[in-house]
Short mmCIF file of C-alpha atoms and ligand atoms in Angstrom, two decimals:
data_model
loop_
_atom_site.label_atom_id
_atom_site.label_comp_id
_atom_site.label_asym_id
_atom_site.label_seq_id
_atom_site.Cartn_x
_atom_site.Cartn_y
_atom_site.Cartn_z
CA MET A 248 -17.40 -28.83 5.51
CA SER A 249 -16.00 -27.77 2.15
CA SER A 250 -13.16 -25.31 1.94
CA ALA A 251 -12.65 -22.46 -0.52
CA ARG A 252 -10.19 -22.56 -3.40
CA LEU A 253 -7.17 -20.40 -2.61
CA ILE A 254 -6.44 -17.54 -5.00
CA ASP A 255 -2.68 -17.67 -5.20
CA GLY A 256 -1.50 -14.07 -5.53
CA LYS A 257 2.08 -15.14 -5.20
CA ALA A 258 1.89 -17.44 -8.24
CA ILE A 259 -0.05 -14.91 -10.34
CA SER A 260 2.35 -12.11 -9.41
CA THR A 261 5.27 -14.32 -10.47
CA GLN A 262 3.63 -14.68 -13.87
CA ILE A 263 3.24 -10.89 -14.17
CA HIS A 264 6.85 -10.37 -13.07
CA SER A 265 8.07 -12.63 -15.88
CA GLU A 266 6.02 -10.60 -18.38
CA THR A 267 7.55 -7.40 -16.96
CA LEU A 268 11.05 -8.85 -17.22
CA ALA A 269 10.47 -9.65 -20.91
CA ARG A 270 9.40 -6.03 -21.42
CA THR A 271 12.41 -4.52 -19.63
CA ARG A 272 14.73 -6.79 -21.64
CA ALA A 273 13.12 -5.64 -24.88
CA LEU A 274 13.49 -1.99 -23.83
CA LYS A 275 17.16 -2.52 -23.17
CA GLU A 276 17.86 -4.49 -26.34
CA LYS A 277 15.85 -2.34 -28.77
CA TYR A 278 16.33 1.11 -27.29
CA GLY A 279 19.11 0.88 -24.72
CA VAL A 280 16.60 2.08 -22.11
CA ILE A 281 16.70 0.88 -18.51
CA PRO A 282 13.43 1.66 -16.73
CA GLY A 283 13.95 3.58 -13.50
CA ILE A 284 11.76 4.14 -10.46
CA THR A 285 12.47 6.47 -7.55
CA PHE A 286 10.85 5.84 -4.19
CA VAL A 287 10.47 8.71 -1.76
CA ARG A 288 9.89 8.00 1.89
CA VAL A 289 9.32 10.66 4.55
CA GLY A 290 9.99 9.73 8.17
CA ASP A 291 10.41 6.38 9.83
CA ASP A 292 7.13 4.51 9.51
CA PRO A 293 8.24 0.87 9.89
CA ALA A 294 5.57 -0.52 7.53
CA SER A 295 6.51 2.01 4.83
CA LYS A 296 10.17 1.09 5.22
CA ALA A 297 9.38 -2.59 4.70
CA TYR A 298 7.11 -1.93 1.70
CA VAL A 299 9.64 0.28 -0.07
CA ARG A 300 12.42 -2.21 0.60
CA MET A 301 10.37 -5.06 -0.93
CA LYS A 302 9.39 -3.01 -3.97
CA GLY A 303 13.00 -1.94 -4.56
CA ALA A 304 14.38 -5.48 -4.28
CA LYS A 305 11.86 -6.82 -6.79
CA ALA A 306 12.54 -3.91 -9.17
CA ASP A 307 16.22 -4.80 -9.24
CA GLU A 308 15.39 -8.44 -10.07
CA LEU A 309 13.34 -7.30 -13.05
CA GLY A 310 15.95 -5.05 -14.62
CA ILE A 311 14.39 -1.87 -13.25
CA ARG A 312 16.82 0.59 -11.67
CA SER A 313 15.51 1.75 -8.32
CA ASP A 314 16.53 4.56 -6.00
CA THR A 315 15.13 5.34 -2.59
CA ILE A 316 15.27 8.87 -1.20
CA VAL A 317 14.56 9.15 2.51
CA LEU A 318 13.57 12.52 3.95
CA ASP A 319 13.37 13.54 7.57
CA GLU A 320 9.93 13.41 9.25
CA GLN A 321 10.04 17.25 9.65
CA THR A 322 10.76 17.99 5.98
CA PRO A 323 8.60 20.92 4.85
CA GLN A 324 6.08 20.21 2.10
CA ALA A 325 7.78 22.74 -0.20
CA GLU A 326 11.00 20.77 0.01
CA LEU A 327 9.26 17.53 -0.94
CA LEU A 328 7.57 19.30 -3.86
CA ALA A 329 10.94 20.66 -4.99
CA LEU A 330 12.37 17.14 -4.97
CA ILE A 331 9.41 15.87 -6.99
CA ASP A 332 9.94 18.68 -9.48
CA LYS A 333 13.55 17.61 -9.90
CA LEU A 334 12.53 13.97 -10.41
CA ASN A 335 9.85 15.07 -12.91
CA ARG A 336 12.61 16.62 -15.03
CA ASP A 337 15.10 13.72 -14.73
CA PRO A 338 14.98 11.60 -17.92
CA GLN A 339 16.43 8.55 -16.11
CA VAL A 340 13.43 8.47 -13.80
CA HIS A 341 10.39 6.91 -15.48
CA GLY A 342 8.33 6.38 -12.34
CA ILE A 343 7.99 8.24 -9.02
CA LEU A 344 6.40 6.75 -5.90
CA VAL A 345 5.93 8.80 -2.75
CA GLN A 346 5.03 6.26 -0.08
CA ALA A 347 1.89 7.01 1.93
CA PRO A 348 1.06 7.72 4.69
CA LEU A 349 2.93 11.02 4.90
CA PRO A 350 3.48 13.07 8.06
CA ARG A 351 0.48 15.16 9.07
CA HIS A 352 1.93 18.52 8.04
CA ILE A 353 2.16 17.36 4.42
CA LYS A 354 -0.95 17.40 2.24
CA GLU A 355 -0.98 14.09 0.42
CA ASP A 356 -3.22 15.33 -2.40
CA GLU A 357 -0.88 18.24 -3.16
CA ILE A 358 2.05 15.82 -3.34
CA PHE A 359 0.27 13.40 -5.68
CA SER A 360 -0.82 16.33 -7.86
CA GLY A 361 2.81 17.47 -8.10
CA ILE A 362 3.99 14.27 -9.78
CA ASP A 363 4.16 14.37 -13.58
CA PRO A 364 1.13 12.27 -14.68
CA ASN A 365 3.45 10.51 -17.15
CA LYS A 366 5.55 9.27 -14.20
CA ASP A 367 2.63 8.57 -11.89
CA VAL A 368 3.16 4.80 -11.59
CA ASP A 369 0.99 4.85 -8.43
CA GLY A 370 -1.97 6.13 -10.47
CA PHE A 371 -2.86 8.73 -7.83
CA HIS A 372 -2.56 11.94 -9.89
CA PRO A 373 -6.00 13.57 -10.35
CA LEU A 374 -5.63 13.34 -14.13
CA ASN A 375 -5.19 9.57 -13.95
CA VAL A 376 -7.87 9.15 -11.28
CA GLY A 377 -10.26 11.26 -13.38
CA LYS A 378 -9.53 9.26 -16.53
CA LEU A 379 -10.05 6.04 -14.60
CA LEU A 380 -13.47 7.16 -13.40
CA LEU A 381 -14.45 8.39 -16.85
CA GLY A 382 -13.35 5.15 -18.52
CA GLN A 383 -10.79 7.06 -20.60
CA ASN A 384 -7.83 4.69 -20.47
CA PRO A 385 -5.71 6.26 -17.70
CA LEU A 386 -1.94 6.25 -18.19
CA PHE A 387 -1.67 4.23 -14.96
CA LYS A 388 -4.16 2.58 -12.63
CA PRO A 389 -3.61 2.46 -8.84
CA CYS A 390 -1.61 -0.68 -8.10
CA THR A 391 -3.65 -2.41 -5.37
CA PRO A 392 -7.07 -2.26 -7.08
CA ALA A 393 -5.44 -3.02 -10.44
CA GLY A 394 -3.81 -6.04 -8.77
CA VAL A 395 -7.14 -7.25 -7.37
CA HIS A 396 -8.68 -6.80 -10.84
CA GLU A 397 -5.88 -8.84 -12.40
CA LEU A 398 -6.36 -11.59 -9.77
CA LEU A 399 -10.06 -11.80 -10.63
CA ILE A 400 -9.38 -11.85 -14.39
CA ARG A 401 -6.60 -14.41 -14.23
CA THR A 402 -8.57 -16.76 -11.98
CA GLY A 403 -11.52 -16.59 -14.37
CA VAL A 404 -14.02 -14.99 -11.99
CA PRO A 405 -17.03 -13.76 -14.03
CA LEU A 406 -17.39 -9.98 -13.64
CA SER A 407 -20.11 -8.92 -16.07
CA GLY A 408 -23.27 -8.35 -14.06
CA ALA A 409 -21.67 -9.72 -10.88
CA GLU A 410 -22.69 -8.28 -7.53
CA VAL A 411 -19.51 -6.80 -6.10
CA VAL A 412 -19.45 -5.39 -2.59
CA ILE A 413 -16.41 -3.33 -1.58
CA LEU A 414 -15.77 -2.50 2.07
CA GLY A 415 -13.85 0.77 2.42
CA ARG A 416 -13.94 4.03 0.44
CA GLY A 417 -10.29 5.04 0.61
CA ASN A 418 -8.58 6.73 -2.31
CA ILE A 419 -5.90 4.04 -2.52
CA VAL A 420 -8.18 1.00 -2.80
CA GLY A 421 -11.96 1.31 -2.36
CA LYS A 422 -12.79 4.22 -4.69
CA PRO A 423 -10.52 3.22 -7.58
CA MET A 424 -11.61 -0.43 -7.16
CA ALA A 425 -15.21 0.64 -7.69
CA ALA A 426 -14.21 2.76 -10.70
CA ILE A 427 -12.42 -0.18 -12.34
CA LEU A 428 -15.21 -2.71 -11.89
CA LEU A 429 -18.17 -0.54 -12.89
CA GLN A 430 -16.83 0.49 -16.32
CA LYS A 431 -18.74 -0.54 -19.43
CA GLU A 432 -15.82 -2.65 -20.55
CA LYS A 433 -14.58 -6.19 -20.98
CA HIS A 434 -13.61 -7.72 -17.61
CA ALA A 435 -15.82 -5.20 -15.77
CA ASP A 436 -19.55 -4.34 -16.05
CA ALA A 437 -20.14 -5.35 -12.43
CA THR A 438 -22.86 -4.02 -10.13
CA VAL A 439 -20.80 -2.29 -7.47
CA THR A 440 -21.82 -1.43 -3.91
CA LEU A 441 -19.29 0.60 -1.93
CA LEU A 442 -19.74 0.37 1.84
CA HIS A 443 -18.11 2.60 4.45
CA SER A 444 -18.15 3.57 8.10
CA ARG A 445 -21.57 5.22 7.85
CA SER A 446 -23.22 2.44 5.87
CA ARG A 447 -26.25 0.70 7.35
CA ASN A 448 -26.93 -3.05 7.19
CA ILE A 449 -23.36 -3.90 6.27
CA ALA A 450 -23.70 -7.65 6.83
CA GLU A 451 -26.86 -7.77 4.76
CA HIS A 452 -25.14 -6.03 1.82
CA CYS A 453 -22.15 -8.34 2.13
CA ARG A 454 -24.34 -11.45 2.00
CA ARG A 455 -25.57 -10.41 -1.48
CA ALA A 456 -22.07 -10.28 -2.88
CA ASP A 457 -20.79 -12.67 -5.54
CA ILE A 458 -17.45 -10.95 -4.98
CA LEU A 459 -16.62 -9.37 -1.62
CA ILE A 460 -13.57 -7.11 -1.44
CA ALA A 461 -12.49 -6.08 2.06
CA ALA A 462 -10.34 -2.96 2.18
CA MET A 463 -11.40 -1.02 5.23
CA GLY A 464 -8.54 -1.78 7.57
CA GLN A 465 -10.21 -3.57 10.49
CA ALA A 466 -8.73 -6.84 11.64
CA HIS A 467 -10.99 -9.84 10.93
CA PHE A 468 -14.07 -7.67 10.29
CA VAL A 469 -15.57 -10.04 7.72
CA LYS A 470 -17.06 -13.06 9.49
CA ALA A 471 -18.42 -16.26 7.99
CA ASP A 472 -22.06 -15.23 8.42
CA MET A 473 -21.45 -12.15 6.22
CA VAL A 474 -20.47 -14.25 3.22
CA LYS A 475 -22.75 -15.91 0.68
CA PRO A 476 -21.85 -19.58 0.21
CA GLY A 477 -19.61 -19.90 -2.84
CA ALA A 478 -18.68 -16.19 -3.00
CA VAL A 479 -15.23 -14.95 -4.01
CA VAL A 480 -13.57 -13.13 -1.09
CA ILE A 481 -10.62 -10.79 -1.58
CA ASP A 482 -8.80 -9.58 1.53
CA VAL A 483 -6.85 -6.35 1.00
CA GLY A 484 -6.37 -5.53 4.69
CA VAL A 485 -3.06 -5.31 6.51
CA ASN A 486 -3.65 -4.79 10.24
CA ARG A 487 -1.32 -5.06 13.21
CA VAL A 488 -2.63 -7.04 16.14
CA ASP A 489 -0.81 -7.59 19.42
CA ASP A 490 0.75 -11.02 19.70
CA PRO A 491 2.92 -11.67 22.75
CA GLN A 492 4.17 -14.89 21.10
CA ALA A 493 5.58 -12.99 18.10
CA LYS A 494 9.18 -11.80 17.98
CA ASN A 495 8.26 -8.10 17.63
CA GLY A 496 5.09 -8.30 19.76
CA TYR A 497 2.60 -8.12 16.88
CA ARG A 498 1.48 -9.95 13.78
CA LEU A 499 -0.25 -8.84 10.60
CA VAL A 500 -3.76 -9.99 9.83
CA GLY A 501 -6.27 -9.16 7.12
CA ASP A 502 -9.79 -7.69 7.19
CA VAL A 503 -11.23 -11.19 6.79
CA ASP A 504 -11.56 -13.87 9.45
CA PHE A 505 -9.81 -16.27 7.08
CA GLU A 506 -10.19 -19.60 8.90
CA ALA A 507 -13.94 -19.17 9.36
CA VAL A 508 -14.70 -17.53 6.00
CA ARG A 509 -12.82 -20.13 3.96
CA GLN A 510 -15.41 -22.70 5.10
CA VAL A 511 -18.16 -20.71 3.35
CA ALA A 512 -16.51 -18.94 0.40
CA GLY A 513 -15.97 -20.52 -3.01
CA ALA A 514 -12.58 -18.86 -3.44
CA ILE A 515 -10.50 -16.66 -1.14
CA THR A 516 -7.16 -14.87 -1.10
CA PRO A 517 -4.74 -15.93 1.61
CA ASN A 518 -3.31 -13.02 3.58
CA PRO A 519 -0.35 -12.68 3.36
CA GLY A 520 0.26 -14.11 -0.10
CA GLY A 521 -2.85 -12.81 -1.86
CA VAL A 522 -3.19 -9.14 -2.76
CA GLY A 523 0.17 -7.89 -1.41
CA PRO A 524 2.39 -9.46 -4.07
CA MET A 525 -0.01 -8.24 -6.77
CA THR A 526 0.42 -4.61 -5.70
CA ILE A 527 4.15 -4.88 -6.29
CA ALA A 528 3.63 -6.68 -9.60
CA MET A 529 1.33 -3.94 -10.90
CA LEU A 530 3.71 -1.19 -9.76
CA LEU A 531 6.60 -2.68 -11.68
CA ALA A 532 4.43 -3.38 -14.72
CA ASN A 533 3.41 0.30 -14.57
CA THR A 534 7.08 1.28 -14.43
CA ALA A 535 7.82 -0.77 -17.56
CA ARG A 536 4.85 0.96 -19.20
CA ALA A 537 6.17 4.40 -18.23
CA ALA A 538 9.50 3.58 -19.91
CA GLU A 539 7.77 2.11 -22.98
CA ARG A 540 5.72 5.28 -23.38
CA GLY A 541 8.98 7.21 -23.52
CA VAL A 542 10.23 5.30 -26.58
CA SER A 543 7.06 4.97 -28.66
N1 GUN B 609 0.59 3.16 0.96
C1 GUN B 609 -0.19 2.05 0.95
N2 GUN B 609 -0.38 1.62 -0.32
C2 GUN B 609 0.29 2.47 -1.12
C3 GUN B 609 0.47 2.55 -2.53
O1 GUN B 609 -0.04 1.75 -3.34
N3 GUN B 609 1.25 3.57 -2.97
C4 GUN B 609 1.81 4.48 -2.12
N4 GUN B 609 2.53 5.45 -2.67
N5 GUN B 609 1.64 4.46 -0.82
C5 GUN B 609 0.89 3.44 -0.32
#
C-alpha cells in the first residue's frame, strides 16, 4: 500500500524562524529595538509550563527578549487584569501571551479582551478575531490556525475551491481556522465545513474532504475509513493517553490514527513534529510584527 507524503512542520518552522531572525536583526540594527514578549502563566498546569518554556527558549534564540510571569492558581481575576494593564503600558513589551487554559474562576474572554490589541500576538482579542472574520487584515492571526495555513501554503496544497472539513469549533483553532480558509482571498477561497460534537454523519462529511483538519481533542478519532484517498490530513490534537511503558506514565498522541491514516492520505502531518512547531513559529513572527508596527 502507498504511504502519504509527510508534511514536515519542523522544517517549515525552521524556515519561518530564519525569516523572523532576519527581521529582529533589522529592527535592532535600524532602530535599536529588541522585540519583547511577556508570557503569563497562572497555576501549575504541566502542559502549559512545557509550552511556555519552549516558546521562551525559541524566542531567545531569535533575538526576542522573553519574560515569564507565573501567578498563583488562586490569583483573583482583577489582579491578572491589573498585571495586563501594566504590561499594556510597558514600551519594552511588544507582545503579551496569557497561556490558556486558565483556572475556572478566571473568565478567559475578559482576560483576552484586556490585552491591548496592538500587543495581542495570540490573536485572541475580539477586535482581531472580528477583523479576521470580516476579512479586514487583523493585526495578528491566532497562531495555531495561522500555522496550519502556512503549512498548507508552503507545501503547495491548492486551497481555492477545495473541500475543507475542520473537526472542532474551539476559539483557539477550529473557528479561526474556518475564518482564515473561507475568505475571498489568495491562498483561501475554500469551501469550509466545521464539524463539532453535535454534528451528524461525521465520517461521511470527513470522506468528502480534500483537506481534513482535526482539532477536536480526542485521541485517534480520525480513522482510515474517514479519509478520502489522497486527501491532505492535518492533525492539530495533543492528547494524553496512559502508557505504563512511558517514564511519566503517559504519552501524547494526536486526533488522527496516524499509522492507519497515512496508508490512505496523500499527505499528512506527523504528530509531534507537524503543527506544534508551527504554532511557535507564528507566535514569534507575530512578535516581530508587533515590534515592527511600533517603528513604522
Ligand atoms: N493554549 C493552547 N494553545 C494556546 C495558544 O495558542 N495561546 C495561548 N495563549 N494559550 C494556548
